[in-house]
Short mmCIF file of C-alpha atoms in Angstrom, two decimals:
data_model
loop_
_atom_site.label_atom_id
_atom_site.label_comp_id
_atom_site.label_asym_id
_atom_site.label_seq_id
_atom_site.Cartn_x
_atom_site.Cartn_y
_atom_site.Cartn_z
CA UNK A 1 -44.14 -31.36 35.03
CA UNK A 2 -42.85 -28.09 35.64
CA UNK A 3 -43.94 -24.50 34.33
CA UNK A 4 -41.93 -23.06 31.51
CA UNK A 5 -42.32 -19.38 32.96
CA UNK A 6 -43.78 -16.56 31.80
CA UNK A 7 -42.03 -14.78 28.29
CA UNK A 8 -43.89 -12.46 25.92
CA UNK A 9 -42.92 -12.54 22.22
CA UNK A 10 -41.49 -8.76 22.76
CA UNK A 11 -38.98 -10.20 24.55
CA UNK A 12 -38.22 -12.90 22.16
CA UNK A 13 -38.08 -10.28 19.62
CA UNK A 14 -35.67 -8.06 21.70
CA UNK A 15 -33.42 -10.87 22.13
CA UNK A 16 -33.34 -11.74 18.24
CA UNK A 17 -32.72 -7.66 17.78
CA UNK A 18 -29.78 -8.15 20.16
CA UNK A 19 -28.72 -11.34 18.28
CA UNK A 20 -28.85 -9.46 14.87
CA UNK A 21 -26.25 -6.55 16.57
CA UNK A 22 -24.08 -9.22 17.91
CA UNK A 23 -23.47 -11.03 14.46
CA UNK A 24 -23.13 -7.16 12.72
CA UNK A 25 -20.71 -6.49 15.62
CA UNK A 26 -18.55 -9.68 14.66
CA UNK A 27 -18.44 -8.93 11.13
CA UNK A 28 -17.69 -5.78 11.53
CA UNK A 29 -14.82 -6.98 13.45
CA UNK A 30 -13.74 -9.02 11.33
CA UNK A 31 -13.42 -6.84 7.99
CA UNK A 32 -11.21 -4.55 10.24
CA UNK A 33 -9.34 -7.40 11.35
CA UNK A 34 -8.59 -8.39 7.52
CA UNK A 35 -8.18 -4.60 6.34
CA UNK A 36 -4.99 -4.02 9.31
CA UNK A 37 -3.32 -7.18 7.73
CA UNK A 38 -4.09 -6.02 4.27
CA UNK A 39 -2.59 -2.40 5.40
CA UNK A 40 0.36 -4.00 7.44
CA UNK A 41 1.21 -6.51 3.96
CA UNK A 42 1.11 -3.49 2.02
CA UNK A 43 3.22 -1.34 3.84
CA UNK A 44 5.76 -3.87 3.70
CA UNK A 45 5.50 -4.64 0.10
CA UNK A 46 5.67 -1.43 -0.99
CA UNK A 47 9.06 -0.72 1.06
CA UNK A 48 9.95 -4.12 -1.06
CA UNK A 49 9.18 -2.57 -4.30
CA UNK A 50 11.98 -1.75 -6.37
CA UNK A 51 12.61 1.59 -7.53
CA UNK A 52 14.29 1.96 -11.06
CA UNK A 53 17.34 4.52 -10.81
CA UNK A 54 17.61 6.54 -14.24
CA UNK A 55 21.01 8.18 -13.84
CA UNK A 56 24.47 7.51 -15.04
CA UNK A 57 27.65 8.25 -13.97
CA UNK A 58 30.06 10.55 -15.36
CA UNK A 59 33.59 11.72 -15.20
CA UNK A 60 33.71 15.21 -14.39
CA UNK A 61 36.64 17.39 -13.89
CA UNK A 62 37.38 19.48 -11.03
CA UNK A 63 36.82 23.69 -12.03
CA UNK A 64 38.12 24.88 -8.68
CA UNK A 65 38.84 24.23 -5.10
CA UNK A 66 36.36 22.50 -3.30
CA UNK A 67 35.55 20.91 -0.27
CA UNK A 68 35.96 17.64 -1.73
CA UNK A 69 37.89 17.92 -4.92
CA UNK A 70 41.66 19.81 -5.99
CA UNK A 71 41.04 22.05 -8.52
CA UNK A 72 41.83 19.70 -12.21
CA UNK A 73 40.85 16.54 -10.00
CA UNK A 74 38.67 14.03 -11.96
CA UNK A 75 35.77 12.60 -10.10
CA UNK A 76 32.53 10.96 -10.80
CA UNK A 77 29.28 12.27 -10.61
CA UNK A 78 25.64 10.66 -10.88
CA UNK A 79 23.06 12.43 -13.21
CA UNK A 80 19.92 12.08 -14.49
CA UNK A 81 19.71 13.33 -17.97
CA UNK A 82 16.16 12.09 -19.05
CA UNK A 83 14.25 13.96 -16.03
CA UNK A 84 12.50 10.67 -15.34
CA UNK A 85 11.85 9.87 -11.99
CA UNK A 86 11.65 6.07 -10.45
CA UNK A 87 9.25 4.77 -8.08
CA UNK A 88 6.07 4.41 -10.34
CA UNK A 89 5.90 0.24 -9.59
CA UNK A 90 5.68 1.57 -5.96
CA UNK A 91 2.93 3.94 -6.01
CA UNK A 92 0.67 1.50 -8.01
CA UNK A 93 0.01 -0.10 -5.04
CA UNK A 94 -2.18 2.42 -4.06
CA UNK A 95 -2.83 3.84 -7.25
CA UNK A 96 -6.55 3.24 -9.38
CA UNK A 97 -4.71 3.27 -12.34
CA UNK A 98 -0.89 3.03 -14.73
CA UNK A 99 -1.33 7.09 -14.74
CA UNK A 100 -2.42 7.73 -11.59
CA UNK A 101 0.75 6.13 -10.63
CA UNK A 102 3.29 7.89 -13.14
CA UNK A 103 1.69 11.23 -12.48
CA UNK A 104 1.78 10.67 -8.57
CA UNK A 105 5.11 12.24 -7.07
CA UNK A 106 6.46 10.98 -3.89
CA UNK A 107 6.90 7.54 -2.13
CA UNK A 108 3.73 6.06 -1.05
CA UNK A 109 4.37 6.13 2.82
CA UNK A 110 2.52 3.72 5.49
CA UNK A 111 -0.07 6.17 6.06
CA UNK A 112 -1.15 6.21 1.88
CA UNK A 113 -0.96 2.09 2.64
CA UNK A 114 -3.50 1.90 5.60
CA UNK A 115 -5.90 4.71 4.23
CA UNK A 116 -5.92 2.30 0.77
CA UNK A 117 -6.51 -0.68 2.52
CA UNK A 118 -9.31 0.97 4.50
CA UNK A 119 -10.96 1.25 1.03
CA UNK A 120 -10.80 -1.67 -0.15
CA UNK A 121 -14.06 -4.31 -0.27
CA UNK A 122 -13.79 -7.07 1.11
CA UNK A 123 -15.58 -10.19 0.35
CA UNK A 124 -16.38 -13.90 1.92
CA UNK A 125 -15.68 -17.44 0.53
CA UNK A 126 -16.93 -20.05 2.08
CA UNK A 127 -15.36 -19.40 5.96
CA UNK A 128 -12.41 -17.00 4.55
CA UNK A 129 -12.37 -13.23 4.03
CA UNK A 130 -10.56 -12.29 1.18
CA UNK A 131 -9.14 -8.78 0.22
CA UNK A 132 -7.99 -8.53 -3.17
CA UNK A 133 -4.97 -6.17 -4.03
CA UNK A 134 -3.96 -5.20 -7.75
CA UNK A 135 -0.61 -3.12 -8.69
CA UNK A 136 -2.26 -1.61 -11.91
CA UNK A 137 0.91 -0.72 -13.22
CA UNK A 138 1.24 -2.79 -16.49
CA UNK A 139 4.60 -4.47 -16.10
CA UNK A 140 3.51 -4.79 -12.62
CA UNK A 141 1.60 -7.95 -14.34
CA UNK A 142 3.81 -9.64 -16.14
#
């Protein structure tokens, strides 16, 4: 019979140190892998999102000459009289909370998406990695 070699249980204990930073390596991999989708999914839902438009239209009359109207012309003209602004479904997406999201001005852009998904914790069933994202907004969830 042969000879197994020579090995010395620091070397067996190297290689199960470089075995351990493999398997990190992979995992680590992997979580980035499944944050970039979740980013990527949530820059395209939010773009999706529908953003409620609070103003009416109204007939206004013409005061003087302008580039676009005769003086005594009637036109229409959009307004907003509440002050309200739409958009709060969309920034829920990356928003902790209802308020955070109504007090937020802005549109969420695809930067505010990958930053939030970078946050997010990711956990494992079984052989899948699952990221879990919530619009907190509360007729988000209905």
């Amino acid at each position: 019979m042969g000879g197994m070699g020579g090995f010395s249980s620091g070397d067996m204990k190297k290689l199960q140190q470089q075995l351990l930073v493999l398997q990190k390596t992979q995992e680590d991999f992997l979580a980035g892998c499944a944050k970039e989708l979740a980013a990527r999914l949530l820059a395209k839902v939010i773009k999706r999102t529908p953003v409620r438009d609070y103003s009416k239209e109204i007939e206004v009359v013409a005061k003087k000459d302008s580039k676009h109207h005769k003086k005594g012309e009637v036109y229409k003209k959009k307004i907003n009289p509440s002050g309200k602004m739409g958009g709060t479904l969309q920034r829920g997406w990356t928003a902790k909370t209802h308020g955070e999201a109504e007090a937020c001005s802005g549109k969420p852009g695809v930067s505010g998406a990958a930053q939030y998904a970078a946050s997010l914790p990711i956990r494992r069933e079984g052989d899948l990695l699952v990221v879990e994202i919530v619009n907190p907004v509360e007729y988000a969830l209905t």
